[in-house]
PDB file of C-alpha atoms in Angstrom:
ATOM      1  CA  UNK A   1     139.071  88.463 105.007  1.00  0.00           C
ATOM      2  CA  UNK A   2     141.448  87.913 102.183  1.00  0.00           C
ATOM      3  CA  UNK A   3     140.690  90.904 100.285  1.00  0.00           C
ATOM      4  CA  UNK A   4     140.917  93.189 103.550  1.00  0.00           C
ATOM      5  CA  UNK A   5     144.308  91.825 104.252  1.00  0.00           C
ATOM      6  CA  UNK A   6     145.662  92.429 100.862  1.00  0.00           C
ATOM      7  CA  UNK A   7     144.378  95.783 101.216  1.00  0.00           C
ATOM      8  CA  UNK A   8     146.555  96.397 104.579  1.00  0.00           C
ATOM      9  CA  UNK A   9     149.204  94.620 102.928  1.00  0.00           C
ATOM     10  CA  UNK A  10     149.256  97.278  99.992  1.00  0.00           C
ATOM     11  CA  UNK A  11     148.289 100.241 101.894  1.00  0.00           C
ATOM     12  CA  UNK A  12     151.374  99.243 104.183  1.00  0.00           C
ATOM     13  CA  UNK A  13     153.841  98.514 101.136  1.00  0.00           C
ATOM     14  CA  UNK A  14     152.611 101.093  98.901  1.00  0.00           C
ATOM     15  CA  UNK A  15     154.539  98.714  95.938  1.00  0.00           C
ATOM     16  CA  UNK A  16     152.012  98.215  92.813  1.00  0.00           C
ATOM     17  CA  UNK A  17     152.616  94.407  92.631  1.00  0.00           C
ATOM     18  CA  UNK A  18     150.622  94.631  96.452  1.00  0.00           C
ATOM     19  CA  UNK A  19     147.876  96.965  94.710  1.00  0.00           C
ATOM     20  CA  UNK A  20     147.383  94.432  91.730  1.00  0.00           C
ATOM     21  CA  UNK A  21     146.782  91.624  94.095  1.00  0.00           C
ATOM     22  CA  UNK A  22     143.803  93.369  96.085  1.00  0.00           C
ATOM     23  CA  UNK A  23     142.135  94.875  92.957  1.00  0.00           C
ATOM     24  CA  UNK A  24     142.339  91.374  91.328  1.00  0.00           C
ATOM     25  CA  UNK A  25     140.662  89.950  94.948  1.00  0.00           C
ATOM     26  CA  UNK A  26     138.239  92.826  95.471  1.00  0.00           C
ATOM     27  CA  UNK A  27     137.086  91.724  91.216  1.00  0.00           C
ATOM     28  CA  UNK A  28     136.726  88.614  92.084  1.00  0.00           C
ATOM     29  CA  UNK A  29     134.401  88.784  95.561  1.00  0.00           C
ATOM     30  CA  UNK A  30     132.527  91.534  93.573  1.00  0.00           C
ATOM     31  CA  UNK A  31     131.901  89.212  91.189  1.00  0.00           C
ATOM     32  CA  UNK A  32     130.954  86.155  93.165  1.00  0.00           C
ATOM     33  CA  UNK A  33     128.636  88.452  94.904  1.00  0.00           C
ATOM     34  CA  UNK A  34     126.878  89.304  91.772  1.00  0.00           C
ATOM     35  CA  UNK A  35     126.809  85.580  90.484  1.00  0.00           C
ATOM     36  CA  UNK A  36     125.470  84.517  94.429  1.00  0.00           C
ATOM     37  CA  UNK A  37     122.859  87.145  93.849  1.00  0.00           C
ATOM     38  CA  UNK A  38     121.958  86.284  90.376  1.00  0.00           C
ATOM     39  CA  UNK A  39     120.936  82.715  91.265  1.00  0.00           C
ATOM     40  CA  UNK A  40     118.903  83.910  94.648  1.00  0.00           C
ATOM     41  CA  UNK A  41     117.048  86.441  91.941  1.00  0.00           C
ATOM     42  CA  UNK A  42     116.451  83.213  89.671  1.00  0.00           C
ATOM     43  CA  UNK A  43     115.485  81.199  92.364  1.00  0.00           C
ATOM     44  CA  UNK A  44     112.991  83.518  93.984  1.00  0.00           C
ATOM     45  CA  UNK A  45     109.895  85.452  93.409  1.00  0.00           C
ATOM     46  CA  UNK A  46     110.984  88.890  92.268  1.00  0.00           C
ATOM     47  CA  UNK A  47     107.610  90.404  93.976  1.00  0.00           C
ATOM     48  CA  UNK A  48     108.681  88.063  97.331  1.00  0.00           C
ATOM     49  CA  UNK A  49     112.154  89.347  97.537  1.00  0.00           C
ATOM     50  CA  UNK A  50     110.912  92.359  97.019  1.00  0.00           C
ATOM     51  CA  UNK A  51     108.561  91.924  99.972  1.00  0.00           C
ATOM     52  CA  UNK A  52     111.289  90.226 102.129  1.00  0.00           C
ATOM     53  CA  UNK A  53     113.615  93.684 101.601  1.00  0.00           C
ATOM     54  CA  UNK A  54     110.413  96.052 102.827  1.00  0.00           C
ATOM     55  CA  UNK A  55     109.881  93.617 105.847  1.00  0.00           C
ATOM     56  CA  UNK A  56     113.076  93.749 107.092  1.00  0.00           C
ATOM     57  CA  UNK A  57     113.260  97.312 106.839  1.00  0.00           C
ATOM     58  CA  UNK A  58     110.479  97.591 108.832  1.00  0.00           C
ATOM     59  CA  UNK A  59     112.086  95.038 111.086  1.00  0.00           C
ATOM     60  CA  UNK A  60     115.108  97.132 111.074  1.00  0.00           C
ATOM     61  CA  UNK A  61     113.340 100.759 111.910  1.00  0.00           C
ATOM     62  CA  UNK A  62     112.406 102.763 114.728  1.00  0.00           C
ATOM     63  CA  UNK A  63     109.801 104.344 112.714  1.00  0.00           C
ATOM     64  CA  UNK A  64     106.117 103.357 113.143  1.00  0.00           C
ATOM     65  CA  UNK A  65     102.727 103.771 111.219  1.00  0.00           C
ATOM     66  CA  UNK A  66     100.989 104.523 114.105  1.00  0.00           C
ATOM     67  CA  UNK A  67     102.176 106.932 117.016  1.00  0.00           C
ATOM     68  CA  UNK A  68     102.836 106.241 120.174  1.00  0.00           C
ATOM     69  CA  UNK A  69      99.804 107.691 121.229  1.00  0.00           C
ATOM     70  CA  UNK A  70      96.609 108.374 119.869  1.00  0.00           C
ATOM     71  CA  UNK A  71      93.180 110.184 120.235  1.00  0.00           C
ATOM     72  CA  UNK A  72      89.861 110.867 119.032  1.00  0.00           C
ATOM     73  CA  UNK A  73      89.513 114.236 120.378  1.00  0.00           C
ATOM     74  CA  UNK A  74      88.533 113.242 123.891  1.00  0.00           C
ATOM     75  CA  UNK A  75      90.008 109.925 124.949  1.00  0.00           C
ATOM     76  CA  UNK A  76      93.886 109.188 124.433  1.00  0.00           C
ATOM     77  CA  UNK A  77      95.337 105.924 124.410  1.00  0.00           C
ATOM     78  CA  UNK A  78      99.223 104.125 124.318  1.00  0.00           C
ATOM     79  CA  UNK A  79      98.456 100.583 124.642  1.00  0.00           C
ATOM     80  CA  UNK A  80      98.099  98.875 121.243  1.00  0.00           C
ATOM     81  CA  UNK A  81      94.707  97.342 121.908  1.00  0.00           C
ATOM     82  CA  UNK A  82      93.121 100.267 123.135  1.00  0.00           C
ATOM     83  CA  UNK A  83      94.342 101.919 119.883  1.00  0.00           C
ATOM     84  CA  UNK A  84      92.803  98.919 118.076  1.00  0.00           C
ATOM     85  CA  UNK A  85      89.430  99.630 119.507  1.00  0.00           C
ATOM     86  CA  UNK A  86      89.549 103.217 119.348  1.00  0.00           C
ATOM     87  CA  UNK A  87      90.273 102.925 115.600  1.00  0.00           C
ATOM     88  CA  UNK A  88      87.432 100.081 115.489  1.00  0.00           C
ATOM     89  CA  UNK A  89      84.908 102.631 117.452  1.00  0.00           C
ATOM     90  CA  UNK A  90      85.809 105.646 114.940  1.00  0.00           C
ATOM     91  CA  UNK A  91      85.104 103.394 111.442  1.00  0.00           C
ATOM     92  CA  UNK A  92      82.253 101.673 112.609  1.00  0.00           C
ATOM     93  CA  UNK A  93      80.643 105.223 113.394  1.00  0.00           C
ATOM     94  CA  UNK A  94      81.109 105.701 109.651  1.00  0.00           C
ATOM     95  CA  UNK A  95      78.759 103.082 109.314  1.00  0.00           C
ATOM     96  CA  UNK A  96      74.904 103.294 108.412  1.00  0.00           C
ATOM     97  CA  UNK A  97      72.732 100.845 110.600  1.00  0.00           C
ATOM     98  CA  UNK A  98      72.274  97.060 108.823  1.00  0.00           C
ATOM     99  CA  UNK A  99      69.324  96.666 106.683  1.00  0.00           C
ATOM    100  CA  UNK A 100      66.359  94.824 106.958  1.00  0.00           C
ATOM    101  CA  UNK A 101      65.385  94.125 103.477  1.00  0.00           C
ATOM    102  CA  UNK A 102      65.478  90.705 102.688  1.00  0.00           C
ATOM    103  CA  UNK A 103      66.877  89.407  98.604  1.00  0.00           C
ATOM    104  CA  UNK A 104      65.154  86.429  96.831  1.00  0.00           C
ATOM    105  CA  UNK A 105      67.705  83.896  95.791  1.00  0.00           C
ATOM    106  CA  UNK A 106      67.558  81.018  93.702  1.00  0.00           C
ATOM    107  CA  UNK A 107      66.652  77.617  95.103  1.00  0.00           C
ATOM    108  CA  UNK A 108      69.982  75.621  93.474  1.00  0.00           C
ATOM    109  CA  UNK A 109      67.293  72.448  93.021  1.00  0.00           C
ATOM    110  CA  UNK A 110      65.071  74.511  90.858  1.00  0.00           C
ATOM    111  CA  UNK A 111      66.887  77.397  89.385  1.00  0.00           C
ATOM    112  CA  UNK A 112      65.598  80.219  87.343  1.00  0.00           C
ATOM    113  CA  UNK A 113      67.246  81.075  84.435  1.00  0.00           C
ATOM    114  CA  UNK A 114      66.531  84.452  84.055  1.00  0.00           C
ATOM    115  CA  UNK A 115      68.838  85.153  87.358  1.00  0.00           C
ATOM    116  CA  UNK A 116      70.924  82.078  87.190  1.00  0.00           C
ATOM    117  CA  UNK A 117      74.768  82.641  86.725  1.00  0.00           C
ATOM    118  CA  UNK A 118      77.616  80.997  86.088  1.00  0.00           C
ATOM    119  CA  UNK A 119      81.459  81.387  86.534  1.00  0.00           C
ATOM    120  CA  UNK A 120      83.537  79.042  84.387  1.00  0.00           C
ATOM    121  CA  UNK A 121      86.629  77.450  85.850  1.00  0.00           C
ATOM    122  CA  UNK A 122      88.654  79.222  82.333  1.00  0.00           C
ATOM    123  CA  UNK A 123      86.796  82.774  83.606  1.00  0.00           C
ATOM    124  CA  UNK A 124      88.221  81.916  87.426  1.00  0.00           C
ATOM    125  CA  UNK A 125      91.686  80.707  86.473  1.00  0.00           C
ATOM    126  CA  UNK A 126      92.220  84.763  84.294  1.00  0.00           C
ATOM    127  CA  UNK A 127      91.253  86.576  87.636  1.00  0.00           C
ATOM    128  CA  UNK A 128      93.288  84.388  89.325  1.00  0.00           C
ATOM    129  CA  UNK A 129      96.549  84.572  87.376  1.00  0.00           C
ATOM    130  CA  UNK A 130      95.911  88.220  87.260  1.00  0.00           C
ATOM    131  CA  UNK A 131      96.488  88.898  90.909  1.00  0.00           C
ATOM    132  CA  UNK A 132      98.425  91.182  92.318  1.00  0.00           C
ATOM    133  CA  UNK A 133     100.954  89.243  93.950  1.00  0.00           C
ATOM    134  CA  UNK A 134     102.016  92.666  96.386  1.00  0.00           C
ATOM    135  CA  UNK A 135      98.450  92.749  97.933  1.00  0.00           C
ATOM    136  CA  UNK A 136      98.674  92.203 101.374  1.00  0.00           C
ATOM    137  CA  UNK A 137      96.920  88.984 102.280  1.00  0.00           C
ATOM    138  CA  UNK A 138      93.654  88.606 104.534  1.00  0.00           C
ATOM    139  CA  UNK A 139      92.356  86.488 107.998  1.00  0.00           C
ATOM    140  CA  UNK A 140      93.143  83.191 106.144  1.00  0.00           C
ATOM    141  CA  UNK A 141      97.073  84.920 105.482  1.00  0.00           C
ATOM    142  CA  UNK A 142      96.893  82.895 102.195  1.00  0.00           C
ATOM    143  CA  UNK A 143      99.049  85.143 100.191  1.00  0.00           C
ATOM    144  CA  UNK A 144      97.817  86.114  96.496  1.00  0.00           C
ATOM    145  CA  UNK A 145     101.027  84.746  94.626  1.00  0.00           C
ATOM    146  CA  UNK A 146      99.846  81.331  95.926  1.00  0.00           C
ATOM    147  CA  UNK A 147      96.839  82.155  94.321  1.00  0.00           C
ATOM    148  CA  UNK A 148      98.845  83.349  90.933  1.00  0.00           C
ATOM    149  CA  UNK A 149     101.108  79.885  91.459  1.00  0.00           C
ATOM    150  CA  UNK A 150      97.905  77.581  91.498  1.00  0.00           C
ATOM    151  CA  UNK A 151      95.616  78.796  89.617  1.00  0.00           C
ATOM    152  CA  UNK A 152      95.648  75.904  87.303  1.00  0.00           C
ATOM    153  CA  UNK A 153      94.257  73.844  90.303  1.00  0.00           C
ATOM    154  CA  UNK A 154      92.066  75.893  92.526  1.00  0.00           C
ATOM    155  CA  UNK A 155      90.134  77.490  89.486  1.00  0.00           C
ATOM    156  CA  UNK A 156      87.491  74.654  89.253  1.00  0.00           C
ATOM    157  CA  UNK A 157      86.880  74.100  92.699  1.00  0.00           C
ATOM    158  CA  UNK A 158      86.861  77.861  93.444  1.00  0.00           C
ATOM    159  CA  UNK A 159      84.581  77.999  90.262  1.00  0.00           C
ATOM    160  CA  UNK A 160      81.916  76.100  92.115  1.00  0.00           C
ATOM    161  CA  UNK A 161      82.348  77.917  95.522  1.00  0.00           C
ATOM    162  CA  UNK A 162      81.625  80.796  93.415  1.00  0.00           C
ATOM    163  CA  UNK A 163      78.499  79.543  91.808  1.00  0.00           C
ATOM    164  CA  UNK A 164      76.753  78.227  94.883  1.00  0.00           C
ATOM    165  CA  UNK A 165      77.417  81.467  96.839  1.00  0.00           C
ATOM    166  CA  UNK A 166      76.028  83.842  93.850  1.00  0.00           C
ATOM    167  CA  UNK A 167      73.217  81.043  93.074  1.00  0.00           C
ATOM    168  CA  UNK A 168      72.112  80.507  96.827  1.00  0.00           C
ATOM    169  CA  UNK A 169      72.893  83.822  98.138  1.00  0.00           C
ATOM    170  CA  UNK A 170      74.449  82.956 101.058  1.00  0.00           C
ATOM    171  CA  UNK A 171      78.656  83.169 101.538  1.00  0.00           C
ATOM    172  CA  UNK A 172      81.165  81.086 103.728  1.00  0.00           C
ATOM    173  CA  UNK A 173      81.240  83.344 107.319  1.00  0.00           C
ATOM    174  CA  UNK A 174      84.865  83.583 106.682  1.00  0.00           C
ATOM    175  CA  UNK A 175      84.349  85.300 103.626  1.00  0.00           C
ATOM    176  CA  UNK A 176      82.980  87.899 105.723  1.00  0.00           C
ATOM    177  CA  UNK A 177      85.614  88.513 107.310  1.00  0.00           C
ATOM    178  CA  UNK A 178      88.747  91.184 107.083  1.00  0.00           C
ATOM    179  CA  UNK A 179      91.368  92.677 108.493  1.00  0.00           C
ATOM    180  CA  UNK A 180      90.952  96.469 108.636  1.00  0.00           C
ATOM    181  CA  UNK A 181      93.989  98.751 108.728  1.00  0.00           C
ATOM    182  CA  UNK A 182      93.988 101.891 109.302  1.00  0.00           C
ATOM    183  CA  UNK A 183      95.206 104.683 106.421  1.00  0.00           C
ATOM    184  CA  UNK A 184      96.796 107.685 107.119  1.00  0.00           C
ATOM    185  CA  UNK A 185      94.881 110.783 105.263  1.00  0.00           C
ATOM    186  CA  UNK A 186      96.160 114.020 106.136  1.00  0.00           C
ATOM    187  CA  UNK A 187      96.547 116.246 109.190  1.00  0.00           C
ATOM    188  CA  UNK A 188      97.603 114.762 113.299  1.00  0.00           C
ATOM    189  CA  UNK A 189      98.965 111.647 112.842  1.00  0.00           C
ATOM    190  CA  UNK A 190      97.874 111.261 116.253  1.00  0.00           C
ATOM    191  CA  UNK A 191      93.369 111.317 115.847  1.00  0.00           C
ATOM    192  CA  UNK A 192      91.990 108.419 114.661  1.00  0.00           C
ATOM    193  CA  UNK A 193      89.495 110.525 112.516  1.00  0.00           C
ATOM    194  CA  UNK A 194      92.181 111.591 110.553  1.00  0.00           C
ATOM    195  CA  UNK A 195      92.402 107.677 108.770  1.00  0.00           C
ATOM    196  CA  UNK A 196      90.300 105.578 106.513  1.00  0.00           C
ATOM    197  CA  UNK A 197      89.977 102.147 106.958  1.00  0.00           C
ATOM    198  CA  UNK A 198      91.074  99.579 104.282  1.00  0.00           C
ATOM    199  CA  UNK A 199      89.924  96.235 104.707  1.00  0.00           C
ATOM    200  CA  UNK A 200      91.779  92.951 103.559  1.00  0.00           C
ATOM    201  CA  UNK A 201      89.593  90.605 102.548  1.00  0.00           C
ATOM    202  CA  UNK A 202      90.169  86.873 101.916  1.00  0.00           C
TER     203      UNK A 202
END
């Protein structure tokens, strides 16, 4: 407010002595702005801030992913849960039918070692600390920098998570799970054929 009144002042006056005063308070806001913004940076999670600034432009927009209305070449729909399941109807078409075959596993009392396998805690924890911390998380919205943050204490008990599920053959249900969203590929914006899915995986 200080700065904007000097300005006035100056612009009013027209005398340099009023022009020296606003430069010298416009320097100074500038550079308590950059200082203010410098500590936030330091403080945060470049690939979070990041993240906040592309959320709130989203926020901020009129512009959507997904148009108003959309079809797959016969049925047209404008509520947002119809679109859901027409997206859901057009992917799982893309789908083969589930197979029968059954896989032998290892019984974890009496392994064989010719199939058994083992992921270290150290072999976890790299993967782990490797993750990229802009991927979009999945149903458990546990994002992957928290992942990247505590590695050093998840990576054992992941580590046997991991080795029961490869050495039993069986996973936790809500491994199987995902969030699917739909990618645009080229042509009407507006038929669901034109996406791909991408699922999000926990």
């Amino acid at each position: 407010m200080r700065k904007e009144n000097l300005r006035k002042q100056a612009k009013r006056t027209g005398l340099s002595s009023d022009w020296d005063k606003y430069k010298a308070a416009r320097s100074y806001f500038s550079n308590l702005r950059d200082s203010e913004c410098r500590v936030y940076l330091d403080l945060e999670d470049h690939d979070s801030v990041s993240k906040k600034f592309w959320r709130q432009v989203k926020v901020n927009s009129s512009l959507s992913r997904i148009p108003p209305i959309i079809n797959d070449g016969q049925v047209f729909k404008s509520d947002s849960e119809e679109q859901a399941n027409l997206f859901n109807l057009q992917f799982a078409s893309n789908f083969s039918d589930p197979s029968n075959y059954t896989i032998e596993t290892t019984d974890p009392d009496d392994p064989d070692p010719a199939v058994i396998c083992e992921f270290s805690s150290g072999e976890v924890y790299q993967v782990l600390s490797k993750l990229n911390a802009r991927k979009g998380p999945g149903p458990d919205d546990i994002q992957s920098n928290i992942f990247n943050k505590c590695a050093g204490v998840s990576a054992y008990p992941l580590s046997l998570l991991y080795n029961q599920a490869h050495n039993t053959g069986s996973l936790p249900s809500i491994w199987k799970l995902a969030n699917v969203v739909p990618v645009f590929k080229s042509g009407d914006k507006g038929d669901v054929r034109n996406y791909r899915p991408i699922s999000l995986k926990n």
